[in-house]
Tab-separated table of C-alpha atoms in Angstrom:
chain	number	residue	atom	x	y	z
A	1	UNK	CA	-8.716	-11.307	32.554
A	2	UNK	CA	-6.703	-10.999	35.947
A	3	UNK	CA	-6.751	-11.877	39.305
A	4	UNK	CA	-4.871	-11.380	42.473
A	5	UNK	CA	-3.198	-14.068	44.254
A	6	UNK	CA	-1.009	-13.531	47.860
A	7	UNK	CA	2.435	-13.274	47.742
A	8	UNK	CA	4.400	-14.721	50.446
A	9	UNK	CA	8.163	-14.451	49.983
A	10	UNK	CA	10.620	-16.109	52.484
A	11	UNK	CA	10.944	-13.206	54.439
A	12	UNK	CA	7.203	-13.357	55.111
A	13	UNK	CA	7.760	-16.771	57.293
A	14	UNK	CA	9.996	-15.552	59.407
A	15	UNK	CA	9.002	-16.125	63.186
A	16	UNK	CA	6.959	-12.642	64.529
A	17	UNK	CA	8.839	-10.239	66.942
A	18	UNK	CA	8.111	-12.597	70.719
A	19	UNK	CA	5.595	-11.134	72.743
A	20	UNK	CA	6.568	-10.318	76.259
A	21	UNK	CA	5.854	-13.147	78.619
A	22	UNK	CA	8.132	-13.142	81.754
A	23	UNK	CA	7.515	-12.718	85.227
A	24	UNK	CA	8.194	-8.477	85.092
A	25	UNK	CA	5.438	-8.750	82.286
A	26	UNK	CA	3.259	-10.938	84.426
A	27	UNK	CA	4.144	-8.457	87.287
A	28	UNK	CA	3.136	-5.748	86.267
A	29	UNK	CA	-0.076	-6.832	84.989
A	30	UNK	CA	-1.015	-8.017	88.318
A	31	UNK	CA	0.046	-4.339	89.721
A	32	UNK	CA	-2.756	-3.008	87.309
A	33	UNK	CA	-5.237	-5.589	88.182
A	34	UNK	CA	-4.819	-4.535	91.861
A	35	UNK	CA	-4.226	-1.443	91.399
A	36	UNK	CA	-8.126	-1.406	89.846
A	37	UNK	CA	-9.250	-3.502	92.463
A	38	UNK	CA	-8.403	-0.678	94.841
A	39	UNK	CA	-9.353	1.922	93.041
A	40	UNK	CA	-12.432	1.585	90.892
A	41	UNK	CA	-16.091	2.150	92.359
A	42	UNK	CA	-17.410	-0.556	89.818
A	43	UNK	CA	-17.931	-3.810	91.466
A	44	UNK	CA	-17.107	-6.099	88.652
A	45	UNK	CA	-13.519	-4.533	88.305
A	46	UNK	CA	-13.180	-5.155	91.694
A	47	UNK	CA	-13.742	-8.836	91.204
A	48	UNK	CA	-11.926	-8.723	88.334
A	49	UNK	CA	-8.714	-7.017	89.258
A	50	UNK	CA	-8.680	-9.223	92.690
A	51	UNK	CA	-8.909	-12.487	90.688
A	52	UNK	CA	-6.992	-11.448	87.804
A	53	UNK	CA	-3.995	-10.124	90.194
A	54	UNK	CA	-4.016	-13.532	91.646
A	55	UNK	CA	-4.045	-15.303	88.228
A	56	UNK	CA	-0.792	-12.805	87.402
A	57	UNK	CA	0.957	-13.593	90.255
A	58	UNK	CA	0.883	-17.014	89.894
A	59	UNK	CA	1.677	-16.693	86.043
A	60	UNK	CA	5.134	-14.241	87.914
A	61	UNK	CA	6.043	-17.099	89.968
A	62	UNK	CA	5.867	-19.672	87.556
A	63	UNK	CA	7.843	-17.960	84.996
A	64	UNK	CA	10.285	-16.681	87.623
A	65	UNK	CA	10.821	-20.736	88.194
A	66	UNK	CA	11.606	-21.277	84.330
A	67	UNK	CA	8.184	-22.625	83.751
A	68	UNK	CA	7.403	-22.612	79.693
A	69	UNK	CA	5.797	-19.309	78.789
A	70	UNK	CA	2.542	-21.667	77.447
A	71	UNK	CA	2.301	-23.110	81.412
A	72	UNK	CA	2.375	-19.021	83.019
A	73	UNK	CA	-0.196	-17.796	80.272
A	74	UNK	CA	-2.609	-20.426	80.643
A	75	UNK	CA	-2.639	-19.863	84.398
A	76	UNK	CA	-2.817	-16.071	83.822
A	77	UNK	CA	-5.732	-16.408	81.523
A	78	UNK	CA	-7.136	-18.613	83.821
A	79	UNK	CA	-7.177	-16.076	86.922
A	80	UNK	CA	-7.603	-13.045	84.619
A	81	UNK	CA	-10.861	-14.452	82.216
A	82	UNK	CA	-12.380	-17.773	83.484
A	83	UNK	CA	-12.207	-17.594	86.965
A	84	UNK	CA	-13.850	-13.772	87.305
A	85	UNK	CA	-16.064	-14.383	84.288
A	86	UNK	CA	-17.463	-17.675	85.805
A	87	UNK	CA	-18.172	-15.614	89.150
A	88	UNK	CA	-19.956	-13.181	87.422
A	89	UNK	CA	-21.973	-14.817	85.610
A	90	UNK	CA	-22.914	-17.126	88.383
A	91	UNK	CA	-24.210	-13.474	90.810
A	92	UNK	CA	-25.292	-12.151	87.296
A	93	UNK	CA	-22.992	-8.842	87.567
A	94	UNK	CA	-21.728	-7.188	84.422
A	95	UNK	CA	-20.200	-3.785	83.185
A	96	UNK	CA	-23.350	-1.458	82.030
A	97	UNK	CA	-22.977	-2.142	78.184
A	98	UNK	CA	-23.608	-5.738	78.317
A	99	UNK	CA	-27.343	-4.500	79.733
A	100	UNK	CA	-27.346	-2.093	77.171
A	101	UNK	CA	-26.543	-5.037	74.407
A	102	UNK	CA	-29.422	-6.973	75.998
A	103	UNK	CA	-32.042	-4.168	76.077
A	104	UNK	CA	-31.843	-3.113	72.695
A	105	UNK	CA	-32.091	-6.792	71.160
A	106	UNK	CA	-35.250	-7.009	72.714
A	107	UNK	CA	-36.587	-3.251	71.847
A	108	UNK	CA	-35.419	-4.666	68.086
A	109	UNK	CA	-37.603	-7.544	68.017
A	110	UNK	CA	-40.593	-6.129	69.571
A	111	UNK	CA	-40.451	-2.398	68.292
A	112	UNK	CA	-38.306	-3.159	65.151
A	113	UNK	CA	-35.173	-0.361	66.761
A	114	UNK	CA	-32.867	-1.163	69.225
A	115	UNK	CA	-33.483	2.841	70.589
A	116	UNK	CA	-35.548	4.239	72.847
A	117	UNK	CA	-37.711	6.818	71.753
A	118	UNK	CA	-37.295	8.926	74.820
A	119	UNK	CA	-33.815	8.392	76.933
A	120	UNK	CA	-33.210	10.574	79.761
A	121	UNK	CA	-30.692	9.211	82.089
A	122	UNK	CA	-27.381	8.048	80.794
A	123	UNK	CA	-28.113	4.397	81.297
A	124	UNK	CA	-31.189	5.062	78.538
A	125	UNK	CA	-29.159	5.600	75.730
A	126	UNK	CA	-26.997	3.020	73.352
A	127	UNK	CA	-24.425	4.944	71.729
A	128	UNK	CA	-24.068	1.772	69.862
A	129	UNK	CA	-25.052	0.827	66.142
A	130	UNK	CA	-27.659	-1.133	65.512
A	131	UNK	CA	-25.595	-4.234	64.598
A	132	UNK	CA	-24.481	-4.352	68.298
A	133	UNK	CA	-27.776	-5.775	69.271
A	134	UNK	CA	-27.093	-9.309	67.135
A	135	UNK	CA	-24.791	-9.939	70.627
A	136	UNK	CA	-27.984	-9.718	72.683
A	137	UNK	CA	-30.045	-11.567	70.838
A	138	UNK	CA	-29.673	-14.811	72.540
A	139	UNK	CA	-30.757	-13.723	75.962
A	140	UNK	CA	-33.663	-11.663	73.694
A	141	UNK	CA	-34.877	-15.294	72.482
A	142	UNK	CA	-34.163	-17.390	75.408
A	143	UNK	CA	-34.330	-15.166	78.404
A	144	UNK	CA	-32.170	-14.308	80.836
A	145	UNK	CA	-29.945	-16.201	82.879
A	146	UNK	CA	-29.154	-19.321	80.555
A	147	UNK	CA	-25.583	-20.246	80.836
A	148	UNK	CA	-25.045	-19.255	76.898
A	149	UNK	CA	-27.112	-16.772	76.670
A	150	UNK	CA	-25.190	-13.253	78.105
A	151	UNK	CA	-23.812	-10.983	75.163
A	152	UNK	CA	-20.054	-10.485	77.017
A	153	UNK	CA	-19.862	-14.407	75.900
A	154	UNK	CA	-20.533	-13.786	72.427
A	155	UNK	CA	-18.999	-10.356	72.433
A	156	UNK	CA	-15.662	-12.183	73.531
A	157	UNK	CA	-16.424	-15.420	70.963
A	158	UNK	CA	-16.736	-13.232	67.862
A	159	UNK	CA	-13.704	-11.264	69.128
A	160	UNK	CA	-11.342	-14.506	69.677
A	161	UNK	CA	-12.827	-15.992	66.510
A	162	UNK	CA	-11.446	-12.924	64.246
A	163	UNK	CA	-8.375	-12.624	65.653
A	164	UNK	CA	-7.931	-15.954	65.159
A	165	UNK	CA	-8.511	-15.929	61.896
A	166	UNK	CA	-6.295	-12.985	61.059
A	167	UNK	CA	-3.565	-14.573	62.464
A	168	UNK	CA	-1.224	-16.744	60.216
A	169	UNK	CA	-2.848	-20.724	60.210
A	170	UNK	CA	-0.448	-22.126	62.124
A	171	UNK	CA	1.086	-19.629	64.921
A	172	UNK	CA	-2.481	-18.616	66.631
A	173	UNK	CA	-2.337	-20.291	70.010
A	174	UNK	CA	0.244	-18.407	72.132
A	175	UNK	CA	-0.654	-14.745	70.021
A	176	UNK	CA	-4.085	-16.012	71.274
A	177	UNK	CA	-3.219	-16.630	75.113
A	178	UNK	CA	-1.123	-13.835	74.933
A	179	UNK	CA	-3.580	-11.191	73.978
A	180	UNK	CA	-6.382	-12.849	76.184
A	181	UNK	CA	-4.556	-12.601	79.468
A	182	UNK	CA	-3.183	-9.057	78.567
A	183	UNK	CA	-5.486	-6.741	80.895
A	184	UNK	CA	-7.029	-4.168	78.543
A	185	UNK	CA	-8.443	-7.427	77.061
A	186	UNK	CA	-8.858	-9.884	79.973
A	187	UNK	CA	-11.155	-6.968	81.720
A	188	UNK	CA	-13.814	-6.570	78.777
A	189	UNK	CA	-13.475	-10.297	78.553
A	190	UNK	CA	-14.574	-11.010	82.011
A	191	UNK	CA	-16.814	-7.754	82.514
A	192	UNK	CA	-18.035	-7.397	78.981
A	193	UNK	CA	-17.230	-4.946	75.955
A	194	UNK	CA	-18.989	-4.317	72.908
A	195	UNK	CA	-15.167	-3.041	71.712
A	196	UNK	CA	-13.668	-6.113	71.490
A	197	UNK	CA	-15.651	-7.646	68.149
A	198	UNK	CA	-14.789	-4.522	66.478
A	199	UNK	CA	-11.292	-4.596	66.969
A	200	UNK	CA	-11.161	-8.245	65.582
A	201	UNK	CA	-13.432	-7.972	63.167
A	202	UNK	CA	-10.885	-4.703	61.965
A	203	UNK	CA	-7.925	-6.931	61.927
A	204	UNK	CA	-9.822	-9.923	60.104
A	205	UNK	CA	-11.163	-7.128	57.443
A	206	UNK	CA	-7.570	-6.101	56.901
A	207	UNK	CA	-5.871	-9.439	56.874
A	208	UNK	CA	-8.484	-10.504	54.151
A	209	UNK	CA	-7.402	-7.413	52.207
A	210	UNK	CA	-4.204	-8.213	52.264
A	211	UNK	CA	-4.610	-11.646	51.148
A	212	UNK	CA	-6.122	-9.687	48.165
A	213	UNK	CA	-10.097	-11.369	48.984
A	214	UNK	CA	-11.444	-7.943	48.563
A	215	UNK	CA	-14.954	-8.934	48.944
A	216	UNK	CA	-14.441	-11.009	52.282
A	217	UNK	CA	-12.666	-8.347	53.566
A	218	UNK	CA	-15.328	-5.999	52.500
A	219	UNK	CA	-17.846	-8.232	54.491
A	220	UNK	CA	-15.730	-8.116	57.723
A	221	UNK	CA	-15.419	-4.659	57.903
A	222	UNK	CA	-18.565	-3.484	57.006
A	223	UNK	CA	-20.110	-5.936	59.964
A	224	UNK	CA	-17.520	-4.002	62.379
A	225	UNK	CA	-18.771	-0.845	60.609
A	226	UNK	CA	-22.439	-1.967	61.408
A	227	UNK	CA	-21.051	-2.028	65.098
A	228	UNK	CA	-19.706	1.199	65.978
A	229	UNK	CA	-18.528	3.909	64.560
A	230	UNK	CA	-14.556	3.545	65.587
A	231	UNK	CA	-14.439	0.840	63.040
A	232	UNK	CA	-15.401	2.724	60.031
A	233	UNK	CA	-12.016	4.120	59.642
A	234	UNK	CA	-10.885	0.502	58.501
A	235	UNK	CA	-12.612	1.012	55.184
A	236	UNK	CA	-10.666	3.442	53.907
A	237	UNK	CA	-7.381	2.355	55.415
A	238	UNK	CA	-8.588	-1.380	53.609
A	239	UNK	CA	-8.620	0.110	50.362
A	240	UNK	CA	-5.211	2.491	50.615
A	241	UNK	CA	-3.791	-0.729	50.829
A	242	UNK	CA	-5.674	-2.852	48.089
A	243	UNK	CA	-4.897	0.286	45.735
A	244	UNK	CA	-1.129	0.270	47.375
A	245	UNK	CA	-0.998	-2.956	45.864
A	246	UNK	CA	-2.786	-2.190	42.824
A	247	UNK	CA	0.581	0.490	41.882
A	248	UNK	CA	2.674	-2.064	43.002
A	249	UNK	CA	1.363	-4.699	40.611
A	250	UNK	CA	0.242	-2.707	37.268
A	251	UNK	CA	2.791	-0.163	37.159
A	252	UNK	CA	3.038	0.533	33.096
A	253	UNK	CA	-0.017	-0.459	32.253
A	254	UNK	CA	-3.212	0.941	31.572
A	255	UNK	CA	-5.785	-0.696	33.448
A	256	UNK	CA	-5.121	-1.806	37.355
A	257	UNK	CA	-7.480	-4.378	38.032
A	258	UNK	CA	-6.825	-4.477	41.862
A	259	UNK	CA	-8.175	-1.010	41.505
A	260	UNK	CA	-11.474	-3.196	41.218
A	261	UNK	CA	-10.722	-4.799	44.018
A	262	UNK	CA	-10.438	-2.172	46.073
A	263	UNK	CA	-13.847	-0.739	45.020
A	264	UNK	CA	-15.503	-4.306	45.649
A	265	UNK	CA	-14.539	-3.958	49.042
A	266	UNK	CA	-15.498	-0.618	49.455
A	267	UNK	CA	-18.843	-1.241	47.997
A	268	UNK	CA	-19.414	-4.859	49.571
A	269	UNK	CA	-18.385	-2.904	52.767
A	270	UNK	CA	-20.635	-0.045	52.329
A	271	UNK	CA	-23.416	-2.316	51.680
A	272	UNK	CA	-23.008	-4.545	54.814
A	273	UNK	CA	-23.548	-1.771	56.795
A	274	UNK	CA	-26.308	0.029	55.189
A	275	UNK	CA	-28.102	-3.610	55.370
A	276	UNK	CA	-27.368	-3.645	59.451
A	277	UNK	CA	-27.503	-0.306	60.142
A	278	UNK	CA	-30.258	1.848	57.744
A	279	UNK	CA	-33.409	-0.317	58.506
A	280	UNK	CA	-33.556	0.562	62.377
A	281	UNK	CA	-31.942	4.040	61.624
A	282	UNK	CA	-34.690	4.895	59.088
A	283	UNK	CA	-37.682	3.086	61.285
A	284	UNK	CA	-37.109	6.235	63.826
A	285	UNK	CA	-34.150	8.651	62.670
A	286	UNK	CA	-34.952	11.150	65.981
A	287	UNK	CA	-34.099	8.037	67.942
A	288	UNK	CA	-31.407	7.361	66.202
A	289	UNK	CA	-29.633	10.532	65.869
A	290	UNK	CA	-29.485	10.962	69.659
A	291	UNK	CA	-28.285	7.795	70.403
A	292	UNK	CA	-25.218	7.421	68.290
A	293	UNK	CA	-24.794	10.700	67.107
A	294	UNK	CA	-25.580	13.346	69.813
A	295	UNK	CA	-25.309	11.390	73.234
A	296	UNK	CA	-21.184	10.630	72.221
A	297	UNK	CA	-20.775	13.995	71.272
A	298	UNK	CA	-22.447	15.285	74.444
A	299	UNK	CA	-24.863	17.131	72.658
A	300	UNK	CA	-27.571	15.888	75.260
A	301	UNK	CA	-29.021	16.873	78.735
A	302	UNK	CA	-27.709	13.446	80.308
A	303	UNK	CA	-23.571	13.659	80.374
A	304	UNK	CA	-22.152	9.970	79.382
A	305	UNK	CA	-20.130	8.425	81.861
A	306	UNK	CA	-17.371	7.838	79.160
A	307	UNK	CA	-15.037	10.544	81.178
A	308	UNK	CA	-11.655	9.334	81.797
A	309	UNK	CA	-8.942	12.348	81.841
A	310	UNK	CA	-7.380	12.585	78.480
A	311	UNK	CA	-6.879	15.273	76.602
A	312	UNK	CA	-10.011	15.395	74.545
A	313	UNK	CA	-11.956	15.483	78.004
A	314	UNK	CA	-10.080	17.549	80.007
A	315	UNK	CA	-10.216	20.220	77.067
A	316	UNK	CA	-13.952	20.220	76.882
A	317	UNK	CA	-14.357	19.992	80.869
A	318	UNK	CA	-11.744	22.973	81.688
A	319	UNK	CA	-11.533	25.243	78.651
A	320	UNK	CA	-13.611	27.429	77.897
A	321	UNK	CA	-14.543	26.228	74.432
A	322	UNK	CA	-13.046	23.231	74.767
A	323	UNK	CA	-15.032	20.869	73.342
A	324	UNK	CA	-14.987	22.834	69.943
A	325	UNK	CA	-11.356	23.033	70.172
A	326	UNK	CA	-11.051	18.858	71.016
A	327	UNK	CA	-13.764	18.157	67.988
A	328	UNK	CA	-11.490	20.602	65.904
A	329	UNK	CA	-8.133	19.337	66.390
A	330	UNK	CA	-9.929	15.274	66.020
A	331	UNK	CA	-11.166	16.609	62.626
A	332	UNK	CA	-7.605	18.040	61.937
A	333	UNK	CA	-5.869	14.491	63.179
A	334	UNK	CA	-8.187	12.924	60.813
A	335	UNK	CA	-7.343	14.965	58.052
A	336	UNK	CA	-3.802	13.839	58.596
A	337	UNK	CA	-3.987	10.041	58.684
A	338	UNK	CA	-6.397	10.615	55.020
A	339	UNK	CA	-3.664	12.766	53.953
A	340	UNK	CA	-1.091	9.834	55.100
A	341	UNK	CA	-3.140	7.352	53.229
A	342	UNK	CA	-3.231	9.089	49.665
A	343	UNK	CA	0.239	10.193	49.920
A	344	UNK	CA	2.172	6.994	51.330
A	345	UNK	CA	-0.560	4.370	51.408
A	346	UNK	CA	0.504	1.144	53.298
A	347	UNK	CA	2.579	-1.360	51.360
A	348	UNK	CA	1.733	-4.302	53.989
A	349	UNK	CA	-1.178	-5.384	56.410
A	350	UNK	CA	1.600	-4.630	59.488
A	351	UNK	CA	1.923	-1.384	58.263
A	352	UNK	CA	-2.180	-0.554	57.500
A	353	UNK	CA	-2.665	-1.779	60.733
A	354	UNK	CA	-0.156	0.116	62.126
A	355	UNK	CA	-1.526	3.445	60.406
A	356	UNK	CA	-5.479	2.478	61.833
A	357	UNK	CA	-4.006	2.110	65.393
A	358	UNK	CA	-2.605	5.660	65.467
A	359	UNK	CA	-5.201	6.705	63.719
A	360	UNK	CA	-7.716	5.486	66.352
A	361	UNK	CA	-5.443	6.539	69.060
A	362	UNK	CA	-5.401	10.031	68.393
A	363	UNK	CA	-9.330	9.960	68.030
A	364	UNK	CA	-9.250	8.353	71.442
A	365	UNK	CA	-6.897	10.621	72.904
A	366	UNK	CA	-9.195	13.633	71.433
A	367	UNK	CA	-12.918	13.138	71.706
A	368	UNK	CA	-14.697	15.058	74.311
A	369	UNK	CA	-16.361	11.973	75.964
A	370	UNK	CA	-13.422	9.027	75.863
A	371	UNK	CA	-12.350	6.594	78.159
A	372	UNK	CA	-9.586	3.890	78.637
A	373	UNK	CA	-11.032	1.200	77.656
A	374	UNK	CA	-11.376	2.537	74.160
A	375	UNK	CA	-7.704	2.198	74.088
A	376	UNK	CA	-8.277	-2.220	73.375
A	377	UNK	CA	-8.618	-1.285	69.677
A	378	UNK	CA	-4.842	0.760	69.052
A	379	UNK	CA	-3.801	-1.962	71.442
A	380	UNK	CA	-4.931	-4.870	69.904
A	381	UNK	CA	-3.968	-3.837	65.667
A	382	UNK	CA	-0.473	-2.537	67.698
A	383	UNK	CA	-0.418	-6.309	68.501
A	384	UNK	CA	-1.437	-7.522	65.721
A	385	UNK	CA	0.711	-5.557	63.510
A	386	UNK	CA	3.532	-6.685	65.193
A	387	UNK	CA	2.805	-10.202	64.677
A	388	UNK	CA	2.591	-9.291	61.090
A	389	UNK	CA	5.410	-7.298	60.722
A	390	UNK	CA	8.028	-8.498	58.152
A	391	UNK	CA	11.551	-6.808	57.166
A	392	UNK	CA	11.240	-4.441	53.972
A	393	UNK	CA	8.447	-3.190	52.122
A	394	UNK	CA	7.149	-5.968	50.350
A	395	UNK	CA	5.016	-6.455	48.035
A	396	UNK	CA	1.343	-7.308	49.219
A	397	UNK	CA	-0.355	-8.990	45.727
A	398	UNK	CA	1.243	-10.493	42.464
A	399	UNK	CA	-1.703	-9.818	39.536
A	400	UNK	CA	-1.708	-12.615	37.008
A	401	UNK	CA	-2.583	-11.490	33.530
A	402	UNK	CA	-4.529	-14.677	31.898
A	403	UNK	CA	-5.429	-14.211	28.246
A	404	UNK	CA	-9.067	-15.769	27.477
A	405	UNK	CA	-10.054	-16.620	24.362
């Protein structure tokens, strides 16, 4: 019999690379804020990037005055989450997602899909899986306007929660601050977006593999699979490295039981999100198939408003054949990262989650209908990898052969 226990050589406590916390950081994250405050049409990132550029000016000052990186992130956090989260929850304004969230939990307890059978404007469809709606089932239940009750809340619990837990026990609380004040994160925060729980969920599912708990990490990802669709490239980037480590450990023998692992997580994975996702996909597949599958690919009358000027976009908008082109050259991108995967499969979590963020990132960069925002889920595994980055390729799992009689 064997199993697979973590391996953490000295080199693996060695303090992460510091994350950037003085006042030219903090400055320049309040010249975004306001910079979006003068800019965007949308009146909660006007609120936001007001309070938030506030909140990083303050955080500037203080670490301009040698004030201790923990005092200038709590009082960015402060101006760039609480403050224009607690204002809008109080005049009940949110991004359009978080109504989309709250909408289809209550079409899935009355009707049994989270879809509606006949969407015609943009603001109709949820491009969303069906596991999404678990985030709006509290206002579903208890109604609207209860002070737990609005999905950004438990959109930006379940994200904090799993990127806790992927973190290392012990160094969580300024990587935590950190990442919460940094403004591709303090905006969906504060504004609400569904992307955040699937980019923590991602690193949790890949920390888990690495730790060589194949089936916890298969749980993870598949509930970020059961989410949206950007996190089903986890899965296979989970099991390069499981069967990375697999090589690592059985090399000259015949029989690689972390192979198994890796195909427990697959399958535990697979199954997750066939249990979220295939009851309310098979209850009305028409429904279905438009929301998540043609309305992102702007196969439908009603354009989504997911249109911010990168490359995919601005190939499908001004070349003639365009979008073919963009879906061709995403489909040749993620040939390449599969191809990356079978031939070099990552030796450590830093380095799987530094494959899944360019991996994501060139997806981003290339789908017809994309926008910025997508961009939290490169930035936060970048992040994360970093804080699991560790000199040398090391090796991930030690197998243990124990002889049963």
């Amino acid at each position: 019999m064997a199993t697979t226990t973590p391996l953490t050589p000295s080199d693996q406590r060695r303090k992460p690379p510091p994350l950037p916390a003085d006042a030219l950081w903090w400055a320049l994250c309040a010249a975004a804020a306001l910079g979006l405050a003068g800019c965007s049409s949308l009146g909660p990132h006007r609120v936001w990037g007001t309070a938030a550029g506030a909140g990083y000016l303050a955080a500037a000052l203080l670490a301009s005055r040698g004030r201790s990186p923990r005092t200038a992130g709590a009082v960015a956090v402060t101006g760039a989450v609480l403050l224009p989260l607690l204002w809008l929850l109080a005049v009940d304004r949110a991004q359009l997602e978080v109504r989309v969230v709250a909408r289809s939990a209550g079409l899935l307890l009355a009707e049994g899909t989270p879809y509606l059978q006949r969407p015609v404007v943009p603001e109709d469809f949820n491009p969303y899986l069906p596991g999404m709606a678990v985030f709006g089932l509290p206002e579903a239940v208890a109604g609207p306007g209860g002070p737990l009750t609005d999905p950004r809340l438990w959109m930006g619990a379940a994200f904090l929660g799993a990127f806790a837990l992927a973190l290392p026990a012990g160094s969580r609380s300024a990587p935590l601050r950190w990442i919460a004040a940094c403004p591709l994160v303090a905006l969906p925060l504060a504004v609400g977006g569904v992307d955040l729980p699937v980019a923590g969920l991602m690193c949790l599912g890949l920390a888990l593999a690495g730790q060589g708990r194949a089936g916890a990490a298969g749980l993870a990802l598949g509930a970020a699979a059961a989410l949206k669709w950007t996190a089903w490239p986890a899965i296979p980037v989970a099991l390069a490295l499981l069967a990375a480590a697999s090589r690592s450990a059985d090399r000259g023998e015949g029989r690689r039981p972390a192979d198994r692992a890796a195909a427990r997580c697959g399958l535990v994975a697979l199954l997750t999100a066939a249990a979220l996702v295939l009851p309310a996909a098979l209850r009305e597949p028409g429904a279905f198939r438009a929301h998540v599958v043609d309305f992102p690919l702007g196969l439908t009358d009603a354009v989504s408003s997911a249109a911010s000027p990168l490359p995919g976009h601005l190939l499908a908008t001004h070349v003639p054949g365009g979008r073919t082109l963009a879906l061709l050259l995403l489909g040749v991108s993620a040939l390449l990262i599969a191809l990356s995967l079978l031939l070099r499969p990552p030796a450590t979590t830093a380095e799987a989650a530094a494959r899944l963020s360019l991996g994501l990132l060139l997806a981003i960069a290339l789908m017809p209908a994309s926008r910025f925002g997508y961009l939290v889920h490169p930035l936060v595994l970048a992040v994360w990898a970093a804080l699991r980055e560790t000199p040398g390729r090391t090796l991930l799992l030690r197998v243990r052969k124990q002889v049963s009689r």
